[in-house]
PDB file of C-alpha atoms and ligand atoms in Angstrom:
ATOM      1  CA  MET A 103     110.645  42.855 163.676  1.00 38.00           C
ATOM      2  CA  THR A 104     113.855  44.812 164.172  1.00 37.00           C
ATOM      3  CA  GLY A 105     115.357  47.721 162.270  1.00 38.00           C
ATOM      4  CA  ALA A 106     113.753  50.824 160.920  1.00 37.00           C
ATOM      5  CA  VAL A 107     112.661  49.520 157.524  1.00 41.00           C
ATOM      6  CA  PRO A 108     109.362  47.646 157.746  1.00 65.00           C
ATOM      7  CA  VAL A 109     108.997  47.095 154.024  1.00 85.00           C
ATOM      8  CA  VAL A 110     109.008  43.370 153.296  1.00 92.00           C
ATOM      9  CA  SER A 111     108.278  41.295 150.202  1.00 95.00           C
ATOM     10  CA  LEU A 112     104.785  40.357 149.051  1.00 96.00           C
ATOM     11  CA  LYS A 113     105.793  36.693 149.106  1.00 96.00           C
ATOM     12  CA  ASP A 114     106.929  36.889 152.715  1.00 96.00           C
ATOM     13  CA  ILE A 115     103.659  38.513 153.769  1.00 97.00           C
ATOM     14  CA  LEU A 116     101.414  36.169 151.781  1.00 98.00           C
ATOM     15  CA  ASP A 117     103.166  32.858 152.411  1.00 96.00           C
ATOM     16  CA  ARG A 118     102.860  33.366 156.170  1.00 97.00           C
ATOM     17  CA  ALA A 119      99.211  34.334 155.807  1.00 98.00           C
ATOM     18  CA  LEU A 120      98.462  31.307 153.626  1.00 98.00           C
ATOM     19  CA  ALA A 121     100.191  28.941 156.062  1.00 98.00           C
ATOM     20  CA  ALA A 122      98.237  30.310 159.045  1.00 98.00           C
ATOM     21  CA  ARG A 123      95.060  30.981 157.019  1.00 98.00           C
ATOM     22  CA  TYR A 124      94.496  34.646 157.729  1.00 98.00           C
ATOM     23  CA  GLY A 125      93.975  37.354 155.123  1.00 98.00           C
ATOM     24  CA  VAL A 126      96.238  40.320 154.492  1.00 98.00           C
ATOM     25  CA  ALA A 127      94.275  43.349 153.401  1.00 98.00           C
ATOM     26  CA  ALA A 128      95.510  45.166 150.301  1.00 98.00           C
ATOM     27  CA  PHE A 129      94.182  48.713 150.308  1.00 98.00           C
ATOM     28  CA  ASN A 130      94.260  50.947 147.239  1.00 98.00           C
ATOM     29  CA  ILE A 131      95.767  54.156 148.572  1.00 98.00           C
ATOM     30  CA  VAL A 132      95.185  57.351 146.606  1.00 98.00           C
ATOM     31  CA  ASP A 133      97.327  59.992 148.321  1.00 98.00           C
ATOM     32  CA  ASP A 134      99.449  60.788 151.379  1.00 98.00           C
ATOM     33  CA  LEU A 135      96.453  60.969 153.719  1.00 98.00           C
ATOM     34  CA  THR A 136      95.262  57.482 152.801  1.00 98.00           C
ATOM     35  CA  ILE A 137      98.809  56.073 153.037  1.00 98.00           C
ATOM     36  CA  GLU A 138      99.141  57.562 156.521  1.00 98.00           C
ATOM     37  CA  ALA A 139      95.718  56.333 157.625  1.00 98.00           C
ATOM     38  CA  VAL A 140      96.256  52.760 156.388  1.00 98.00           C
ATOM     39  CA  LEU A 141      99.673  52.576 158.046  1.00 98.00           C
ATOM     40  CA  ALA A 142      98.374  54.041 161.333  1.00 98.00           C
ATOM     41  CA  ALA A 143      95.513  51.526 161.373  1.00 98.00           C
ATOM     42  CA  ALA A 144      97.884  48.615 160.687  1.00 98.00           C
ATOM     43  CA  VAL A 145     100.134  49.767 163.532  1.00 97.00           C
ATOM     44  CA  ALA A 146      97.130  50.072 165.866  1.00 98.00           C
ATOM     45  CA  GLU A 147      96.060  46.524 164.951  1.00 98.00           C
ATOM     46  CA  ARG A 148      99.614  45.098 164.855  1.00 97.00           C
ATOM     47  CA  ALA A 149      98.731  43.727 161.428  1.00 97.00           C
ATOM     48  CA  PRO A 150     100.783  43.229 158.259  1.00 97.00           C
ATOM     49  CA  VAL A 151      99.336  45.235 155.391  1.00 98.00           C
ATOM     50  CA  ILE A 152      99.647  45.710 151.632  1.00 98.00           C
ATOM     51  CA  LEU A 153      99.442  49.189 150.132  1.00 98.00           C
ATOM     52  CA  GLN A 154      98.559  49.065 146.475  1.00 98.00           C
ATOM     53  CA  THR A 155      98.498  51.739 143.821  1.00 98.00           C
ATOM     54  CA  SER A 156      96.441  51.812 140.669  1.00 98.00           C
ATOM     55  CA  VAL A 157      98.148  52.888 137.455  1.00 98.00           C
ATOM     56  CA  LYS A 158      96.003  56.033 137.648  1.00 98.00           C
ATOM     57  CA  THR A 159      97.508  56.976 141.031  1.00 98.00           C
ATOM     58  CA  VAL A 160     101.040  56.284 139.759  1.00 98.00           C
ATOM     59  CA  ARG A 161     100.393  58.522 136.748  1.00 97.00           C
ATOM     60  CA  MET A 162      98.758  61.237 138.839  1.00 97.00           C
ATOM     61  CA  TYR A 163     101.755  61.619 141.162  1.00 96.00           C
ATOM     62  CA  GLY A 164     104.563  60.416 138.976  1.00 97.00           C
ATOM     63  CA  ARG A 165     106.213  57.160 139.978  1.00 97.00           C
ATOM     64  CA  ARG A 166     109.142  58.734 141.767  1.00 97.00           C
ATOM     65  CA  GLN A 167     107.131  61.202 143.841  1.00 98.00           C
ATOM     66  CA  LEU A 168     104.638  58.524 144.872  1.00 98.00           C
ATOM     67  CA  HIS A 169     107.400  56.178 145.991  1.00 97.00           C
ATOM     68  CA  ASP A 170     109.133  58.980 147.876  1.00 97.00           C
ATOM     69  CA  ILE A 171     105.915  59.720 149.767  1.00 97.00           C
ATOM     70  CA  PHE A 172     105.386  56.036 150.554  1.00 97.00           C
ATOM     71  CA  GLN A 173     108.954  55.668 151.769  1.00 95.00           C
ATOM     72  CA  ALA A 174     108.815  58.758 153.958  1.00 96.00           C
ATOM     73  CA  LEU A 175     105.556  57.661 155.579  1.00 97.00           C
ATOM     74  CA  ALA A 176     106.511  53.973 155.982  1.00 96.00           C
ATOM     75  CA  ARG A 177     109.977  54.650 157.369  1.00 92.00           C
ATOM     76  CA  ASP A 178     109.104  54.464 161.056  1.00 90.00           C
ATOM     77  CA  VAL A 179     106.259  51.980 160.833  1.00 95.00           C
ATOM     78  CA  ASP A 180     106.987  48.818 162.821  1.00 94.00           C
ATOM     79  CA  VAL A 181     104.580  46.369 161.178  1.00 96.00           C
ATOM     80  CA  PRO A 182     105.306  44.552 157.878  1.00 96.00           C
ATOM     81  CA  VAL A 183     104.285  46.619 154.866  1.00 97.00           C
ATOM     82  CA  THR A 184     104.634  45.963 151.169  1.00 97.00           C
ATOM     83  CA  LEU A 185     103.987  48.201 148.152  1.00 97.00           C
ATOM     84  CA  HIS A 186     102.122  46.598 145.256  1.00 98.00           C
ATOM     85  CA  LEU A 187     101.070  47.811 141.800  1.00 98.00           C
ATOM     86  CA  ASP A 188      97.429  46.823 141.172  1.00 98.00           C
ATOM     87  CA  HIS A 189      95.987  45.853 137.734  1.00 97.00           C
ATOM     88  CA  CYS A 190      98.572  46.990 135.213  1.00 98.00           C
ATOM     89  CA  PRO A 191      98.358  45.960 131.566  1.00 97.00           C
ATOM     90  CA  ASP A 192     101.187  48.323 130.558  1.00 97.00           C
ATOM     91  CA  ARG A 193     104.652  46.727 130.492  1.00 98.00           C
ATOM     92  CA  ALA A 194     106.364  50.133 130.575  1.00 98.00           C
ATOM     93  CA  VAL A 195     104.632  51.053 133.855  1.00 98.00           C
ATOM     94  CA  ILE A 196     105.429  47.576 135.252  1.00 98.00           C
ATOM     95  CA  SER A 197     109.138  48.047 134.453  1.00 98.00           C
ATOM     96  CA  ASP A 198     109.141  51.580 135.798  1.00 98.00           C
ATOM     97  CA  CYS A 199     107.600  50.532 139.130  1.00 98.00           C
ATOM     98  CA  LEU A 200     109.888  47.511 139.468  1.00 97.00           C
ATOM     99  CA  ARG A 201     112.888  49.777 138.894  1.00 96.00           C
ATOM    100  CA  GLY A 202     111.392  52.349 141.229  1.00 96.00           C
ATOM    101  CA  GLY A 203     111.083  50.176 144.335  1.00 96.00           C
ATOM    102  CA  TRP A 204     107.611  48.560 144.213  1.00 97.00           C
ATOM    103  CA  ASN A 205     107.746  45.170 145.938  1.00 97.00           C
ATOM    104  CA  SER A 206     105.288  43.491 143.596  1.00 97.00           C
ATOM    105  CA  VAL A 207     103.091  44.011 140.545  1.00 98.00           C
ATOM    106  CA  LEU A 208      99.859  42.621 139.136  1.00 98.00           C
ATOM    107  CA  PHE A 209     100.523  42.180 135.428  1.00 98.00           C
ATOM    108  CA  ASP A 210      96.945  42.221 134.171  1.00 96.00           C
ATOM    109  CA  ALA A 211      97.120  40.800 130.665  1.00 95.00           C
ATOM    110  CA  HIS A 212      93.724  39.100 130.683  1.00 93.00           C
ATOM    111  CA  GLU A 213      92.820  40.851 127.437  1.00 93.00           C
ATOM    112  CA  LEU A 214      95.560  38.905 125.639  1.00 95.00           C
ATOM    113  CA  THR A 215      95.195  35.267 124.686  1.00 96.00           C
ATOM    114  CA  VAL A 216      96.195  32.941 127.516  1.00 96.00           C
ATOM    115  CA  ALA A 217      99.255  31.814 125.486  1.00 97.00           C
ATOM    116  CA  GLU A 218     100.481  35.387 124.956  1.00 98.00           C
ATOM    117  CA  ASN A 219      99.630  36.324 128.547  1.00 98.00           C
ATOM    118  CA  LEU A 220     101.674  33.317 129.713  1.00 98.00           C
ATOM    119  CA  ARG A 221     104.622  34.303 127.521  1.00 98.00           C
ATOM    120  CA  GLN A 222     104.643  37.909 128.742  1.00 98.00           C
ATOM    121  CA  THR A 223     103.942  37.059 132.388  1.00 98.00           C
ATOM    122  CA  THR A 224     106.972  34.735 132.325  1.00 98.00           C
ATOM    123  CA  GLU A 225     109.044  37.728 131.192  1.00 98.00           C
ATOM    124  CA  VAL A 226     107.553  39.927 133.920  1.00 98.00           C
ATOM    125  CA  VAL A 227     108.352  37.291 136.560  1.00 98.00           C
ATOM    126  CA  ALA A 228     111.987  37.196 135.367  1.00 98.00           C
ATOM    127  CA  GLU A 229     112.140  40.993 135.416  1.00 98.00           C
ATOM    128  CA  ALA A 230     110.621  41.095 138.914  1.00 97.00           C
ATOM    129  CA  ARG A 231     113.107  38.534 140.215  1.00 97.00           C
ATOM    130  CA  ARG A 232     115.983  40.691 138.974  1.00 97.00           C
ATOM    131  CA  ALA A 233     114.506  43.539 141.019  1.00 96.00           C
ATOM    132  CA  GLY A 234     113.918  41.292 144.063  1.00 95.00           C
ATOM    133  CA  ALA A 235     110.168  41.672 143.573  1.00 97.00           C
ATOM    134  CA  HIS A 236     107.107  39.431 143.132  1.00 98.00           C
ATOM    135  CA  VAL A 237     104.215  39.028 140.719  1.00 98.00           C
ATOM    136  CA  GLU A 238     100.460  38.495 140.880  1.00 98.00           C
ATOM    137  CA  GLY A 239      99.043  36.928 137.723  1.00 98.00           C
ATOM    138  CA  GLU A 240      95.630  37.184 136.082  1.00 97.00           C
ATOM    139  CA  ILE A 241      94.073  35.466 133.090  1.00 96.00           C
ATOM    140  CA  GLU A 242      90.432  36.399 133.678  1.00 94.00           C
ATOM    141  CA  GLY A 243      89.164  39.959 133.920  1.00 88.00           C
ATOM    142  CA  ILE A 244      87.556  40.900 137.223  1.00 84.00           C
ATOM    143  CA  GLN A 245      84.213  42.476 136.387  1.00 85.00           C
ATOM    144  CA  GLY A 246      83.852  46.233 136.929  1.00 85.00           C
ATOM    145  CA  VAL A 247      85.832  49.325 135.933  1.00 84.00           C
ATOM    146  CA  GLU A 248      88.156  50.655 138.615  1.00 83.00           C
ATOM    147  CA  ASP A 249      90.467  53.647 138.188  1.00 85.00           C
ATOM    148  CA  ASP A 250      89.836  53.516 134.443  1.00 84.00           C
ATOM    149  CA  VAL A 251      90.946  49.869 134.105  1.00 81.00           C
ATOM    150  CA  GLY A 252      88.646  46.896 133.418  1.00 81.00           C
ATOM    151  CA  SER A 253      85.203  46.337 131.963  1.00 82.00           C
ATOM    152  CA  ASP A 254      81.624  45.842 133.132  1.00 82.00           C
ATOM    153  CA  ALA A 255      81.272  42.696 131.022  1.00 80.00           C
ATOM    154  CA  ALA A 256      81.033  39.413 132.928  1.00 78.00           C
ATOM    155  CA  SER A 257      84.399  37.666 133.330  1.00 77.00           C
ATOM    156  CA  VAL A 258      85.324  34.902 130.908  1.00 83.00           C
ATOM    157  CA  VAL A 259      86.438  32.102 133.216  1.00 89.00           C
ATOM    158  CA  GLN A 260      89.171  29.687 132.106  1.00 94.00           C
ATOM    159  CA  SER A 261      89.215  26.016 133.044  1.00 96.00           C
ATOM    160  CA  LEU A 262      91.013  24.895 136.197  1.00 97.00           C
ATOM    161  CA  GLU A 263      93.596  23.108 134.024  1.00 97.00           C
ATOM    162  CA  VAL A 264      94.399  26.276 132.064  1.00 97.00           C
ATOM    163  CA  ALA A 265      94.717  28.338 135.260  1.00 98.00           C
ATOM    164  CA  VAL A 266      96.936  25.757 136.992  1.00 98.00           C
ATOM    165  CA  ASP A 267      99.138  25.440 133.906  1.00 98.00           C
ATOM    166  CA  PHE A 268      99.491  29.254 133.761  1.00 98.00           C
ATOM    167  CA  ILE A 269     100.475  29.474 137.434  1.00 98.00           C
ATOM    168  CA  LYS A 270     103.003  26.644 137.238  1.00 98.00           C
ATOM    169  CA  ARG A 271     104.646  27.706 133.984  1.00 98.00           C
ATOM    170  CA  THR A 272     104.894  31.421 134.765  1.00 98.00           C
ATOM    171  CA  GLY A 273     106.005  30.986 138.390  1.00 98.00           C
ATOM    172  CA  VAL A 274     103.721  33.780 139.633  1.00 98.00           C
ATOM    173  CA  ASP A 275     103.664  34.200 143.395  1.00 98.00           C
ATOM    174  CA  CYS A 276      99.955  34.906 143.701  1.00 98.00           C
ATOM    175  CA  PHE A 277      96.960  34.561 141.381  1.00 98.00           C
ATOM    176  CA  ALA A 278      93.717  36.521 140.928  1.00 97.00           C
ATOM    177  CA  PRO A 279      90.899  34.148 139.922  1.00 97.00           C
ATOM    178  CA  ALA A 280      87.475  35.279 138.727  1.00 95.00           C
ATOM    179  CA  ILE A 281      84.989  33.559 141.056  1.00 96.00           C
ATOM    180  CA  GLY A 282      81.919  35.766 140.609  1.00 93.00           C
ATOM    181  CA  ASN A 283      83.572  38.702 142.365  1.00 94.00           C
ATOM    182  CA  ALA A 284      83.502  42.249 140.955  1.00 92.00           C
ATOM    183  CA  HIS A 285      85.093  45.643 141.572  1.00 93.00           C
ATOM    184  CA  GLY A 286      82.903  48.381 143.067  1.00 94.00           C
ATOM    185  CA  GLN A 287      79.701  47.976 145.078  1.00 95.00           C
ATOM    186  CA  TYR A 288      77.788  44.802 144.181  1.00 94.00           C
ATOM    187  CA  LYS A 289      74.496  45.511 142.453  1.00 90.00           C
ATOM    188  CA  GLN A 290      73.145  42.205 143.734  1.00 90.00           C
ATOM    189  CA  ALA A 291      74.469  39.712 146.280  1.00 90.00           C
ATOM    190  CA  PRO A 292      77.412  37.935 144.616  1.00 93.00           C
ATOM    191  CA  VAL A 293      77.305  34.177 144.149  1.00 92.00           C
ATOM    192  CA  LEU A 294      80.894  33.030 144.527  1.00 96.00           C
ATOM    193  CA  ASN A 295      82.616  29.896 143.310  1.00 96.00           C
ATOM    194  CA  ALA A 296      84.607  29.327 146.496  1.00 98.00           C
ATOM    195  CA  GLN A 297      85.493  25.755 145.506  1.00 98.00           C
ATOM    196  CA  ARG A 298      87.645  27.158 142.684  1.00 98.00           C
ATOM    197  CA  VAL A 299      89.873  28.835 145.278  1.00 98.00           C
ATOM    198  CA  SER A 300      90.322  25.523 147.134  1.00 98.00           C
ATOM    199  CA  ASP A 301      91.058  23.706 143.875  1.00 98.00           C
ATOM    200  CA  LEU A 302      93.633  26.278 142.733  1.00 98.00           C
ATOM    201  CA  VAL A 303      95.409  26.348 146.094  1.00 98.00           C
ATOM    202  CA  ALA A 304      95.442  22.529 146.317  1.00 98.00           C
ATOM    203  CA  ALA A 305      96.893  22.237 142.808  1.00 98.00           C
ATOM    204  CA  THR A 306      99.498  25.018 143.027  1.00 98.00           C
ATOM    205  CA  GLY A 307     100.225  25.783 146.696  1.00 98.00           C
ATOM    206  CA  ILE A 308     100.270  29.533 146.036  1.00 98.00           C
ATOM    207  CA  PRO A 309      98.064  32.159 147.704  1.00 98.00           C
ATOM    208  CA  MET A 310      95.060  33.570 145.868  1.00 98.00           C
ATOM    209  CA  ALA A 311      94.141  37.272 145.668  1.00 98.00           C
ATOM    210  CA  LEU A 312      90.514  38.060 146.344  1.00 98.00           C
ATOM    211  CA  HIS A 313      89.506  41.063 144.248  1.00 98.00           C
ATOM    212  CA  GLY A 314      86.320  43.053 144.715  1.00 97.00           C
ATOM    213  CA  GLY A 315      86.382  42.883 148.509  1.00 98.00           C
ATOM    214  CA  THR A 316      84.014  45.801 149.053  1.00 98.00           C
ATOM    215  CA  GLY A 317      80.519  44.506 149.796  1.00 96.00           C
ATOM    216  CA  LEU A 318      81.362  40.868 150.541  1.00 97.00           C
ATOM    217  CA  SER A 319      79.951  39.510 153.809  1.00 97.00           C
ATOM    218  CA  ALA A 320      81.960  38.523 156.876  1.00 97.00           C
ATOM    219  CA  GLU A 321      81.018  34.876 156.165  1.00 97.00           C
ATOM    220  CA  GLN A 322      82.280  35.116 152.586  1.00 98.00           C
ATOM    221  CA  PHE A 323      85.601  36.643 153.700  1.00 98.00           C
ATOM    222  CA  THR A 324      86.086  34.009 156.403  1.00 98.00           C
ATOM    223  CA  ASP A 325      85.308  31.136 154.057  1.00 98.00           C
ATOM    224  CA  LEU A 326      87.495  32.402 151.194  1.00 98.00           C
ATOM    225  CA  ILE A 327      90.420  33.210 153.492  1.00 98.00           C
ATOM    226  CA  ALA A 328      90.212  29.694 154.992  1.00 98.00           C
ATOM    227  CA  ARG A 329      90.378  28.318 151.443  1.00 98.00           C
ATOM    228  CA  GLY A 330      93.546  30.297 150.650  1.00 98.00           C
ATOM    229  CA  CYS A 331      92.688  33.878 149.669  1.00 98.00           C
ATOM    230  CA  ALA A 332      95.638  35.309 151.583  1.00 98.00           C
ATOM    231  CA  LYS A 333      95.421  38.704 149.816  1.00 98.00           C
ATOM    232  CA  VAL A 334      92.113  40.554 150.073  1.00 98.00           C
ATOM    233  CA  ASN A 335      91.694  43.726 147.999  1.00 98.00           C
ATOM    234  CA  ILE A 336      89.713  46.689 149.266  1.00 98.00           C
ATOM    235  CA  SER A 337      89.389  49.893 147.260  1.00 98.00           C
ATOM    236  CA  THR A 338      85.810  51.174 146.999  1.00 98.00           C
ATOM    237  CA  ALA A 339      85.124  50.996 150.764  1.00 98.00           C
ATOM    238  CA  LEU A 340      88.209  53.109 151.474  1.00 98.00           C
ATOM    239  CA  LYS A 341      87.376  55.684 148.800  1.00 98.00           C
ATOM    240  CA  GLU A 342      83.809  55.953 150.070  1.00 98.00           C
ATOM    241  CA  SER A 343      84.750  56.501 153.708  1.00 98.00           C
ATOM    242  CA  TYR A 344      87.368  59.056 152.636  1.00 98.00           C
ATOM    243  CA  MET A 345      85.012  61.034 150.397  1.00 98.00           C
ATOM    244  CA  LYS A 346      81.904  60.769 152.593  1.00 98.00           C
ATOM    245  CA  ALA A 347      83.790  61.936 155.705  1.00 98.00           C
ATOM    246  CA  GLY A 348      85.036  64.866 153.638  1.00 98.00           C
ATOM    247  CA  LEU A 349      81.549  65.683 152.423  1.00 98.00           C
ATOM    248  CA  ALA A 350      80.036  65.543 155.926  1.00 98.00           C
ATOM    249  CA  HIS A 351      82.799  67.777 157.251  1.00 98.00           C
ATOM    250  CA  LEU A 352      82.470  70.279 154.406  1.00 98.00           C
ATOM    251  CA  LYS A 353      78.703  70.512 154.909  1.00 98.00           C
ATOM    252  CA  GLN A 354      79.339  71.459 158.541  1.00 98.00           C
ATOM    253  CA  ALA A 355      82.040  73.913 157.518  1.00 98.00           C
ATOM    254  CA  GLU A 356      79.620  75.533 155.111  1.00 98.00           C
ATOM    255  CA  ALA A 357      76.851  75.711 157.716  1.00 98.00           C
ATOM    256  CA  LYS A 358      79.224  77.347 160.216  1.00 98.00           C
ATOM    257  CA  ASP A 359      81.146  79.288 157.562  1.00 98.00           C
ATOM    258  CA  LYS A 360      84.325  78.018 159.229  1.00 97.00           C
ATOM    259  CA  TRP A 361      87.029  76.656 156.909  1.00 98.00           C
ATOM    260  CA  ASP A 362      89.896  74.847 158.598  1.00 98.00           C
ATOM    261  CA  PRO A 363      91.743  72.315 156.411  1.00 98.00           C
ATOM    262  CA  PRO A 364      93.503  70.411 159.240  1.00 98.00           C
ATOM    263  CA  THR A 365      90.182  69.466 160.846  1.00 98.00           C
ATOM    264  CA  LEU A 366      88.922  68.235 157.460  1.00 98.00           C
ATOM    265  CA  PHE A 367      92.017  66.065 157.035  1.00 98.00           C
ATOM    266  CA  ALA A 368      91.717  64.725 160.603  1.00 98.00           C
ATOM    267  CA  ALA A 369      88.075  63.757 160.029  1.00 98.00           C
ATOM    268  CA  GLN A 370      88.992  61.958 156.802  1.00 98.00           C
ATOM    269  CA  LYS A 371      91.943  60.173 158.380  1.00 98.00           C
ATOM    270  CA  ASP A 372      89.769  58.978 161.280  1.00 98.00           C
ATOM    271  CA  ALA A 373      87.136  57.649 158.874  1.00 98.00           C
ATOM    272  CA  VAL A 374      89.674  55.818 156.691  1.00 98.00           C
ATOM    273  CA  MET A 375      91.388  54.373 159.760  1.00 98.00           C
ATOM    274  CA  ALA A 376      88.069  53.042 161.070  1.00 98.00           C
ATOM    275  CA  THR A 377      87.346  51.335 157.729  1.00 98.00           C
ATOM    276  CA  VAL A 378      90.831  49.852 157.583  1.00 98.00           C
ATOM    277  CA  ARG A 379      90.744  48.559 161.174  1.00 98.00           C
ATOM    278  CA  GLU A 380      87.369  46.956 160.607  1.00 98.00           C
ATOM    279  CA  HIS A 381      88.737  44.997 157.632  1.00 98.00           C
ATOM    280  CA  LEU A 382      91.985  44.020 159.355  1.00 98.00           C
ATOM    281  CA  GLN A 383      89.939  42.578 162.222  1.00 98.00           C
ATOM    282  CA  LEU A 384      87.549  40.827 159.854  1.00 98.00           C
ATOM    283  CA  PHE A 385      90.410  39.155 157.961  1.00 98.00           C
ATOM    284  CA  GLY A 386      92.057  37.788 161.141  1.00 98.00           C
ATOM    285  CA  SER A 387      95.303  39.699 160.609  1.00 98.00           C
ATOM    286  CA  THR A 388      95.171  41.655 163.879  1.00 98.00           C
ATOM    287  CA  GLY A 389      98.193  40.777 166.019  1.00 97.00           C
ATOM    288  CA  LYS A 390      99.920  38.943 163.133  1.00 97.00           C
ATOM    289  CA  ALA A 391     102.767  41.473 162.694  1.00 96.00           C
ATOM    290  CA  TRP A 392     106.181  39.934 163.232  1.00 93.00           C
TER     291      TRP A 392
HETATM  292  P1  LIG B 206      86.705  46.874 145.507  1.00 58.49           P
HETATM  293  O1  LIG B 206      86.790  48.245 144.918  1.00 58.49           O
HETATM  294  O2  LIG B 206      85.427  46.183 145.159  1.00 58.49           O
HETATM  295  O3  LIG B 206      86.985  46.882 146.967  1.00 58.49           O
HETATM  296  O4  LIG B 206      87.839  45.979 144.805  1.00 58.49           O
HETATM  297  C1  LIG B 206      89.183  46.316 144.990  1.00 58.49           C
HETATM  298  C2  LIG B 206      90.078  45.535 144.104  1.00 58.49           C
HETATM  299  O5  LIG B 206      89.865  44.368 143.843  1.00 58.49           O
HETATM  300  C3  LIG B 206      91.275  46.223 143.577  1.00 58.49           C
HETATM  301  O6  LIG B 206      91.948  45.478 142.619  1.00 58.49           O
END
């Protein structure tokens, strides 16, 4: 890749990954430290990477400030990076992020009827195209509350025909199927409907997004990526390594009565980087930067 701007489109990142059957990790960043750590890990692994923001993070910073931070930290990164808005049911936030430089959005309208979801997703796709951006679609809730969005109720799964019709008529670039996956740590080993991923990819040719990555096994990742899950979402694992490294460091600081913020931040960055590198390696994206 040449030039100083590494930010590329979601479609570019995912279509290459789907063709070569590796997974691109999409990490939910929460602040500047996690942005820096994810980018540093991607550079160390020479891997393309997706940084995604929950609506909660966008609201916490303000859209403009968050994008400014992302841009400043991504400016000199020489691996492909894209900025994605995760689960967003709010059209105003979708429009704001598309205007504000996000490369893609997940319009999460699974609480609407499929017909109304289809109608509005078609509008979001048109809006994204005008902004040069891309769209992930969803018609089935992914179980588990994350950053105040979602529900603990089991997902209502639509038929393959309904899902394929939604993908084709809306023109979404990526789709998030419910296959027994869930956000957060799994309370019991998940039983996944991997065949559904193969069926959706065969019928539509678009990449699937695997939600609820935290807690899946290496075998499950490998199988689902081979079937066409080119985007693999990781949030809980990153938050846990960030917070637990902080806690361990603060316990030591308390024991020694020595309070030095930079060493806390360094310990947290190291822990997040280790988690990120582990996933990039697991998903086969190491060395896939172009
Ligand atoms: P986990 O929190 O289970 O890693 O899921 C992340 C996710 O799917 C974000 O949309």
